[in-house]
Coordinates of C-alpha atoms in Angstrom, one line a residue:
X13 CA 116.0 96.7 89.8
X14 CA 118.0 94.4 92.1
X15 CA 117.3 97.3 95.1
X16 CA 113.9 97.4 94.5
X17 CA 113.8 93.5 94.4
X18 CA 115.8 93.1 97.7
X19 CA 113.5 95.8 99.5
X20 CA 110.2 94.3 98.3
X21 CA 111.4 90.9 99.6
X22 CA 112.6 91.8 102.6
X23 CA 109.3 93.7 103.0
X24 CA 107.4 90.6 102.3
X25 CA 109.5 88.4 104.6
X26 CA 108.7 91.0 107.6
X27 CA 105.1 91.4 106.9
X28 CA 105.4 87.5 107.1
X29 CA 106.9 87.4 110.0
X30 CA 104.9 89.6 112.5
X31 CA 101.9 88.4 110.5
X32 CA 102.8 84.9 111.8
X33 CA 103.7 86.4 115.5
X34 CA 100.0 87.3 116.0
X35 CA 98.7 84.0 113.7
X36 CA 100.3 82.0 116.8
X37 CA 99.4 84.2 119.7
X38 CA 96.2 83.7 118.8
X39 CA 96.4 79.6 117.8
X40 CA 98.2 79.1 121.3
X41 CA 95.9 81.1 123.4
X42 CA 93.0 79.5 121.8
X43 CA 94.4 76.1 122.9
X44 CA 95.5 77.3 126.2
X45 CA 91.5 78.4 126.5
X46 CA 90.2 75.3 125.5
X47 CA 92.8 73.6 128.2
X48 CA 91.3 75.6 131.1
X49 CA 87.9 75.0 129.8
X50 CA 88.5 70.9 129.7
X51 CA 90.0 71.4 133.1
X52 CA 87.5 72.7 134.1
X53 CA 85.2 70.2 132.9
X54 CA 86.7 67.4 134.2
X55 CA 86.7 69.2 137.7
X56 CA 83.2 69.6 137.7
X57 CA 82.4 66.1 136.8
X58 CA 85.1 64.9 139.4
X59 CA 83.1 66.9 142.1
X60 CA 79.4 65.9 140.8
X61 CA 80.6 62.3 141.3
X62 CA 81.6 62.7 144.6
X63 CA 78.0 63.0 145.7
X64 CA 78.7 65.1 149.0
X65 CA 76.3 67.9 147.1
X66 CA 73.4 67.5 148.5
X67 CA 70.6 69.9 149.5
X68 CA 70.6 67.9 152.9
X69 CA 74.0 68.3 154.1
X70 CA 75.1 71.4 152.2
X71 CA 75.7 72.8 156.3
X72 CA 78.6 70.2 156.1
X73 CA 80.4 71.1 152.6
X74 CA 84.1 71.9 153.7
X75 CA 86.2 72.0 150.7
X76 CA 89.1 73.9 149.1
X77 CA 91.0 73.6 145.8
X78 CA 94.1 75.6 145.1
X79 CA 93.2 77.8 141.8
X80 CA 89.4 76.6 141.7
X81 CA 86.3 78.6 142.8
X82 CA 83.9 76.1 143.9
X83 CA 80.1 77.2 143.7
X84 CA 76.9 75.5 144.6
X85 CA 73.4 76.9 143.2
X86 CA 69.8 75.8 144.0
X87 CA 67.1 75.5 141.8
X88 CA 65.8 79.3 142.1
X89 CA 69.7 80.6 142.2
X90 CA 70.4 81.3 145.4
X91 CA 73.7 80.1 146.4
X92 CA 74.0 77.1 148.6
X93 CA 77.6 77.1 148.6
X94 CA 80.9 78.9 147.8
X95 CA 84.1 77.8 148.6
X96 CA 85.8 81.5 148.7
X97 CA 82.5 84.1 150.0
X98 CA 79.6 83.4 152.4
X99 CA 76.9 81.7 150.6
X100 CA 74.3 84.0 152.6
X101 CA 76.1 87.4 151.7
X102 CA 76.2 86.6 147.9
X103 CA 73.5 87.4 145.9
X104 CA 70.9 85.5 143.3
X105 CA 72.8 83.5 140.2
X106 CA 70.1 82.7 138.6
X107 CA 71.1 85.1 135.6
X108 CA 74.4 84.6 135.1
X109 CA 74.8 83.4 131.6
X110 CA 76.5 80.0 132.6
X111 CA 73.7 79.1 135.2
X112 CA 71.4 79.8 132.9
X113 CA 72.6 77.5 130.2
X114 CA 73.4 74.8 132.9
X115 CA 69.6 74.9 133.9
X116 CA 68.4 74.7 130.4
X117 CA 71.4 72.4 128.5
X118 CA 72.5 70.7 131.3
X119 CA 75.7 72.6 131.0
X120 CA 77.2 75.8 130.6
X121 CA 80.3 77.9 131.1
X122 CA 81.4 81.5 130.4
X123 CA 84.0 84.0 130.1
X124 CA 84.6 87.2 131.9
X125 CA 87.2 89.1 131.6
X126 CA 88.9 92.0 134.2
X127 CA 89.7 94.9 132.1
X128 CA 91.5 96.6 135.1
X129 CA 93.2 93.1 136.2
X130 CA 94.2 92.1 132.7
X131 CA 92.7 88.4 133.8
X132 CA 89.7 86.7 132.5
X133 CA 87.7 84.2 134.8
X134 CA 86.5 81.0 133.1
X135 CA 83.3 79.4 134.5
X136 CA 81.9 76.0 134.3
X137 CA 78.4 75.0 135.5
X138 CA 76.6 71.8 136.1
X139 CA 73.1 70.9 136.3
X140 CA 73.1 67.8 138.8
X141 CA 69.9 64.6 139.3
X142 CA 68.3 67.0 141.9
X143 CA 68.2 70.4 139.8
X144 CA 71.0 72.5 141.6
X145 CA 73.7 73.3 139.7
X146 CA 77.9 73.2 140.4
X147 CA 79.5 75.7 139.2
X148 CA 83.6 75.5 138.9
X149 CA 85.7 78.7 138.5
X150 CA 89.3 79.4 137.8
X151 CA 91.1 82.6 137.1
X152 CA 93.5 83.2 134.3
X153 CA 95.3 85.6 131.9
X154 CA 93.4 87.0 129.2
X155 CA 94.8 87.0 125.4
X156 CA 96.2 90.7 125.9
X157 CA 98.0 89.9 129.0
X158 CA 99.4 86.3 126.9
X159 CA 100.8 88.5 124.0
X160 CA 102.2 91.0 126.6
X161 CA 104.0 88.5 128.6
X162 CA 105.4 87.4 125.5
X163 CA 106.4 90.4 123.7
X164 CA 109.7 90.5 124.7
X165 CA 110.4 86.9 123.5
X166 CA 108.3 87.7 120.3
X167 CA 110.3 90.9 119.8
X168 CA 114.2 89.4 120.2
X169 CA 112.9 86.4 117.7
X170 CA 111.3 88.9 115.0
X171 CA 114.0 90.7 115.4
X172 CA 116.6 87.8 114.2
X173 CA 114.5 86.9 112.0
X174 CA 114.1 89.8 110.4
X175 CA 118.1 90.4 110.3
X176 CA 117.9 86.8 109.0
X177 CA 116.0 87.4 106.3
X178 CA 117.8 90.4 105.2
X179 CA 120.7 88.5 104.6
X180 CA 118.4 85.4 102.8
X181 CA 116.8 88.6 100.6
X182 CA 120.3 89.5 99.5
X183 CA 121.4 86.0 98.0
X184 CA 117.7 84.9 96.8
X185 CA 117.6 88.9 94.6
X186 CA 121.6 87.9 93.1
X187 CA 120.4 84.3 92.1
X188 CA 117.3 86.2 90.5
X189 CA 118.9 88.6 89.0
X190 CA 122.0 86.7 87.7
X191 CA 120.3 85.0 84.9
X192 CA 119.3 88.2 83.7
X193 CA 122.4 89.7 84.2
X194 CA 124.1 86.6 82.3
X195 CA 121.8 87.0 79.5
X196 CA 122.9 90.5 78.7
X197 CA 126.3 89.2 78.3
X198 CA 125.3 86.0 76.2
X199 CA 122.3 88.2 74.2
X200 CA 124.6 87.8 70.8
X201 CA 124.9 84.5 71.1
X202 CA 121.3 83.1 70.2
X203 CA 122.2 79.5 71.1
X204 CA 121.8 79.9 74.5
X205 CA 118.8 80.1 76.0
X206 CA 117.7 82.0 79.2
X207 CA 117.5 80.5 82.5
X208 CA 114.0 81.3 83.3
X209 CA 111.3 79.7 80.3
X210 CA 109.5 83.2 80.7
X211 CA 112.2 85.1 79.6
X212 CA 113.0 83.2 76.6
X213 CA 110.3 85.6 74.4
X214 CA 111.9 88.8 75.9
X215 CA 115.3 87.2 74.9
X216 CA 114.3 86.6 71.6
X217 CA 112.7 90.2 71.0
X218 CA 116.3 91.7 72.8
X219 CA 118.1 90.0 70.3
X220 CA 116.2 90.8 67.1
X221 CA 116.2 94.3 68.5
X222 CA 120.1 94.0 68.8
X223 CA 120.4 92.6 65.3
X224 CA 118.2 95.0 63.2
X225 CA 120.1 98.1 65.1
X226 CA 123.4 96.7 64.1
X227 CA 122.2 96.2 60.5
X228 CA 120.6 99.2 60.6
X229 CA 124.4 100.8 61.4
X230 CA 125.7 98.6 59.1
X231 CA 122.8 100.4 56.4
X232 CA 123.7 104.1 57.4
X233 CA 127.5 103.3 57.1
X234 CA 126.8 101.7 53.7
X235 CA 124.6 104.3 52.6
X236 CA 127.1 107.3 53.8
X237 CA 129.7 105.3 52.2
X238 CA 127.8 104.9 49.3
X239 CA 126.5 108.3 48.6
X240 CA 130.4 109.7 49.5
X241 CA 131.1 107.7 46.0
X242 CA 128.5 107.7 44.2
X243 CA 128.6 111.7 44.7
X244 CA 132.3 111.9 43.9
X245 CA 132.1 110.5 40.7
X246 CA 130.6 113.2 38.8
X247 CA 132.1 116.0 41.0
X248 CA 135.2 114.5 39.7
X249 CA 134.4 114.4 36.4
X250 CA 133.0 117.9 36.6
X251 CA 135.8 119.2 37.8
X252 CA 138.2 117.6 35.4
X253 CA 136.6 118.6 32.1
X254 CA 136.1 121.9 33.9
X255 CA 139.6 122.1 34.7
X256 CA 140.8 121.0 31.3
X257 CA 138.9 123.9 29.8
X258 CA 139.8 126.5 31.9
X259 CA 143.6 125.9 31.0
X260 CA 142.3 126.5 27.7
X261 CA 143.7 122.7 26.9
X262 CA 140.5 122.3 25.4
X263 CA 139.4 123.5 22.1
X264 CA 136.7 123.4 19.2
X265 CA 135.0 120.6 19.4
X266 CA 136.2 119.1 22.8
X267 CA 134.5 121.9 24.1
X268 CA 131.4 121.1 23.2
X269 CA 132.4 117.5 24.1
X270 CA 133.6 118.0 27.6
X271 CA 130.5 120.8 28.0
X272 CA 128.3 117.5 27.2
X273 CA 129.8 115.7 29.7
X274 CA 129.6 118.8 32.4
X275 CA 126.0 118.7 31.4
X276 CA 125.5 115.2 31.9
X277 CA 127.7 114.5 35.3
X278 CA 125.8 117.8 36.7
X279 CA 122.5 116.3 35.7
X280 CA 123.6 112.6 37.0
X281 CA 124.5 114.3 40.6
X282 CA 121.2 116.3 40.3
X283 CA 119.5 112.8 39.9
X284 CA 121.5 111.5 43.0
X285 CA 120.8 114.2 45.6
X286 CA 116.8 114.2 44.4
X287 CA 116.7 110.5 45.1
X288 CA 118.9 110.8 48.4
X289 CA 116.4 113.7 49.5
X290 CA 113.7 111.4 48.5
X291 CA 114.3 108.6 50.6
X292 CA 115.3 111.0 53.4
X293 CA 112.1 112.4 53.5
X294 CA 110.4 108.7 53.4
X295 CA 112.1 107.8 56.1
X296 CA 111.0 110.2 58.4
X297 CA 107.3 110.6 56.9
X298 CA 106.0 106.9 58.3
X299 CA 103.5 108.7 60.3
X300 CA 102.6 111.8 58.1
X301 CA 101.4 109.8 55.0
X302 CA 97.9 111.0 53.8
X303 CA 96.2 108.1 51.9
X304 CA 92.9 109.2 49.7
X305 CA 91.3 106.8 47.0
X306 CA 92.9 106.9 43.8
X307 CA 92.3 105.0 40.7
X308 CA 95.4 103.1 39.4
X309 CA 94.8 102.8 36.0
X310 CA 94.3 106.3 35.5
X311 CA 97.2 107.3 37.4
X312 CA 98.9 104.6 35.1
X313 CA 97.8 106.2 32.1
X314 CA 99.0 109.8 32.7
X315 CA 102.7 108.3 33.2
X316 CA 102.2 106.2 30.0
X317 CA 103.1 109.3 27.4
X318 CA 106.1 110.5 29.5
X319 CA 106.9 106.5 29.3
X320 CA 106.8 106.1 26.1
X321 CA 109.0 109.0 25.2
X322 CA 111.1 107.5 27.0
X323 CA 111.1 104.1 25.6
X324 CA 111.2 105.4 22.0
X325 CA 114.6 107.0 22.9
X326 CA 115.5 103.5 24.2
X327 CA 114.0 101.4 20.7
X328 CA 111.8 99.9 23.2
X329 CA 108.1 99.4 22.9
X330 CA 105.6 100.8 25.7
X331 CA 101.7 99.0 26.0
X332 CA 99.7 99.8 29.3
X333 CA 96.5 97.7 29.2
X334 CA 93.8 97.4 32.5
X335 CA 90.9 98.4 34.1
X336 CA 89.8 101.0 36.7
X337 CA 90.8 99.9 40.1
X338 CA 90.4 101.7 43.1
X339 CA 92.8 101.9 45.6
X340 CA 93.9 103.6 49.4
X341 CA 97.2 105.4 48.8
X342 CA 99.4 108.7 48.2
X343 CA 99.0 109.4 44.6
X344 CA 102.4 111.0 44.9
X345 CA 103.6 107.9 45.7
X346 CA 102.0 106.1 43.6
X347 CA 102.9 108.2 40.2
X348 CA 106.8 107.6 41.9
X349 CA 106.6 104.2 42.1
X350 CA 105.0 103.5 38.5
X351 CA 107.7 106.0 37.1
X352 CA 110.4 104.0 38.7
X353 CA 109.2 100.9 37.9
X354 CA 108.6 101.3 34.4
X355 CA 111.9 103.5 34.0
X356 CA 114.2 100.7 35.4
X357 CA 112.3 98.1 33.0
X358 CA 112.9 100.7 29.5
X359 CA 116.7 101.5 31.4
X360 CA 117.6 97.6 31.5
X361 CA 116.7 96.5 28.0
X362 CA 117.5 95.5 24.9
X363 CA 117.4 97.1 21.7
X364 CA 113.9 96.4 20.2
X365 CA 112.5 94.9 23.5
X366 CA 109.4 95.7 25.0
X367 CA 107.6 96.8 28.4
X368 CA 104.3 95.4 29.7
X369 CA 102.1 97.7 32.2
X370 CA 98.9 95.7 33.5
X371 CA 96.9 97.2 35.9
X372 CA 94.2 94.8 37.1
X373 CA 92.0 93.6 40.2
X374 CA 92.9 90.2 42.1
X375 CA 89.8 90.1 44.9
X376 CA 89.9 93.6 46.6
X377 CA 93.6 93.9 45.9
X378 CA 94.5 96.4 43.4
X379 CA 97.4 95.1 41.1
X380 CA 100.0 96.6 38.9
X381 CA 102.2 94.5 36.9
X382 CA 105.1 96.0 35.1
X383 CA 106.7 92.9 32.7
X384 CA 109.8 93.2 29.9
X385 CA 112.0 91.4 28.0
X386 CA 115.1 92.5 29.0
X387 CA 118.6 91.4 30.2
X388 CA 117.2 90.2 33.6
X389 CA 118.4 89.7 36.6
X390 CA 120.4 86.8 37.9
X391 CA 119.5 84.4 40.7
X392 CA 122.4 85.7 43.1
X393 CA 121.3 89.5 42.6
X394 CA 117.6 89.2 43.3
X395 CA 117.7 89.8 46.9
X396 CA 119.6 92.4 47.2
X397 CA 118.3 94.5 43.7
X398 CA 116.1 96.8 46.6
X399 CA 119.3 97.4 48.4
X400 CA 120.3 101.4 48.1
X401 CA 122.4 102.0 45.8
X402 CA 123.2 98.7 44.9
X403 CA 123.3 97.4 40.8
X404 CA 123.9 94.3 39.2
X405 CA 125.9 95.9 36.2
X406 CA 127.5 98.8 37.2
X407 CA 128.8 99.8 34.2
X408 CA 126.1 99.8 32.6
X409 CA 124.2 101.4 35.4
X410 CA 126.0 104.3 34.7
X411 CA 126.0 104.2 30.9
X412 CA 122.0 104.6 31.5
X413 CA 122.2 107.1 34.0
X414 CA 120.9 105.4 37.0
X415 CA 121.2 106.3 40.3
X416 CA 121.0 103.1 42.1
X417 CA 118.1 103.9 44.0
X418 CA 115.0 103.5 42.2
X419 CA 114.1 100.3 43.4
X420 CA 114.9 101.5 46.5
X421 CA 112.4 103.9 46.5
X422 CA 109.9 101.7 45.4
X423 CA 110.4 99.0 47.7
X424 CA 110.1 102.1 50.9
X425 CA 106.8 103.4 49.3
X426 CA 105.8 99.5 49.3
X427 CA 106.3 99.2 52.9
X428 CA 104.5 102.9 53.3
X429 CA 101.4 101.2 51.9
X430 CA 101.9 98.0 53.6
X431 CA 101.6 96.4 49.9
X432 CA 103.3 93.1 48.6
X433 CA 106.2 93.1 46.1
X434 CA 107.1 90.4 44.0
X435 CA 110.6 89.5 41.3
X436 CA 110.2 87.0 39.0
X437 CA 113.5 87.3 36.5
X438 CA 115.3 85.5 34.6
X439 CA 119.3 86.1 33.2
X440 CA 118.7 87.2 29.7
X441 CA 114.8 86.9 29.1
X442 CA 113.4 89.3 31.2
X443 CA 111.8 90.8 34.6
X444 CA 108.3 90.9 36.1
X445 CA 107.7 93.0 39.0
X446 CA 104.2 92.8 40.5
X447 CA 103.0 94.9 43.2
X448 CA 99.6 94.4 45.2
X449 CA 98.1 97.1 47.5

């Protein structure tokens, strides 16, 4: 960046400069042309003044000027008088451009230039009280023969100029570049702001960037941390009773017992690496989700009996009420998330409690609200109940078998659906979970 910075500015500065070289060639010629032309001028009108042109005495005309051509025409062009060439060998003016004008206007002039000389002559012509005109002539370099003169001047000055600027493109790219570069090394601390306003948006992007990669880390770690002991726990106990039974230490009913316990550690871990595959697969499905219509009341209805089952294990009463609404989304999904919702709400109650299922429509929102009257969750947990493998009880987590990522799951197929979740809890009275899509 700082190269290509430094080579564009010192690009710009010697397009500048040349650019400028020709700019004033052609400013000071242009004054230097308008001099000889006034000069010229002023000559003539000197000479007119003088009165010694007259058809009369033109026999007697001696003059000569050092750098002026002094010509005298008659009314019909013929020349009278020239200063430099016989009047009688020259031939008719009466159609040059300048005697032309002078005859018409009163004055004229005229540039020609010597493309073999590299000069230009500037004319000036006259009209004087008896109809002849004066003509004034004065040779001098053309615009080519100016620059050419001066190209050696032109060249040594572009030339420090140019190393000039290559040294003034050096320090101007480092003070451009070293906000940015001082930025970088400040882009944690979010208290100081960017040199440059315009950067200040970029900044602010860099850094949330640089904060949800490092909490992102900091998720994976958890997570790999997480599933390392959450995965441990049955293997271990697995292992044990299996252990204590193959040493034969075990016998008549504790092998039943400890069998029970295989049996329900093997299904926990089951549970575990579903739900890790699960989310694995969400995460990397963002863009492969196929959304059709689906009616989420009915989908509500065939996960009611499988709830209620369910709840009945748990003394808990089940009631789904509602009313056909239509909605964009994965049924798979969908079924997962009612499933989970409704199995955390039966897994987190109390003996005799009850779960609420309300599927309803809120302006072309479709909602499902999943309500109980369980333990609840307190204040300081509620933020963080969507976490992976995070629980407010754990103990009791495990007693009912959870895995610690339902919610989890829900709150990614949320997202997946770009739906709105809301908690409303309270410690010791109950949950209501309501989710919009």
């Amino acid at each position: 960046m700082k190269r290509k910075i430094n080579k564009q500015l010192i690009g710009i500065a010697v397009v500048g400069i040349l650019a400028t070289m020709l700019l004033m060639t052609a400013v000071f010629y242009d004054l230097f042309r308008r001099q000889v032309e006034d000069d010229l001028k002023i000559n003539a009108y000197i000479l007119k003044n003088t009165g010694i042109f007259l058809q009369d005495h033109s026999d007697e005309i001696s003059l000569h000027m050092e750098n002026l051509r002094i010509t005298w025409i008659d009314e019909s062009g013929d020349v009278l008088y020239d200063d430099d060439v016989d009047a009688d060998e020259m031939e008719n003016h009466a159609d040059r451009p300048e005697v032309e004008e002078a005859f018409a206007d009163g004055e004229g002039k005229a540039i020609r230039t010597s493309s073999t000389l590299g000069r230009s002559t500037y004319y000036y012509a006259i009209r004087l009280e008896d109809g002849s005109v004066l003509r004034v002539a004065r040779e001098a370099n053309n615009m080519f023969s100016v620059f050419q003169s001066a190209l050696p001047s032109i060249l040594v000055i572009t030339a420090v100029m140019v190393v000039l600027c290559i040294f003034l493109a050096r320090f101007l790219t480092g003070k451009l570049i070293q906000p940015i570069e001082q930025m970088a090394v400040d882009m944690k601390d979010g208290t100081i702001k960017p040199v440059y306003r315009e950067l200040v948006p970029f900044a602010n992007t860099i850094r949330a960037q640089h904060e949800n990669i490092l909490k992102n880390a900091k998720m994976r770690q958890d997570f790999t941390a997480n599933v390392s002991h959450e995965l441990k726990t049955p293997l271990t106990a697995i292992s044990g009773y299996a252990e204590l039974m193959e040493n034969g230490i075990a016998r008549g009913p504790e092998v039943a017992r400890f069998s029970a316990e295989i049996r329900k550690n093997a299904s926990r871990l089951l549970s575990l690496i579903n739900d890790i595959i699960r989310l694995s697969e969400m995460d990397n499905m963002e863009d492969a989700v196929t959304f059709e219509q689906v009616d989420l009341y009915e989908v509500a209805c065939k996960c009611a009996d499988t709830l209620r089952v369910n709840a009945r294990k748990h003394d808990v009463s089940f009631a789904l009420q509602g009313e056909p609404v239509m909605i964009r989304a994965n049924r798979e999904m969908v079924i997962e998330l009612v499933n989970n919702l409704c199995d955390n709400a039966i897994r987190y109650n109390e003996k005799n409690g009850w779960v609420a299922v309300t599927v309803k429509k809120n302006g072309d929102k479709g909602v499902l609200v999943v309500e109980d009257n369980g333990i609840g969750i307190p204040k300081d947990h509620q933020d963080r109940i969507f976490e992976r493998f995070y629980r407010v009880d754990k103990s009791r987590s495990k007693q009912t078998g959870g895995t610690g990522l339902g919610l989890a799951i829900v709150k990614h197929i949320v997202m997946l659906h770009d739906a709105s979740l809301e908690l409303v809890s309270d410690e010791g009275k109950g949950t209501r979970i309501t989710v919009a899509f």
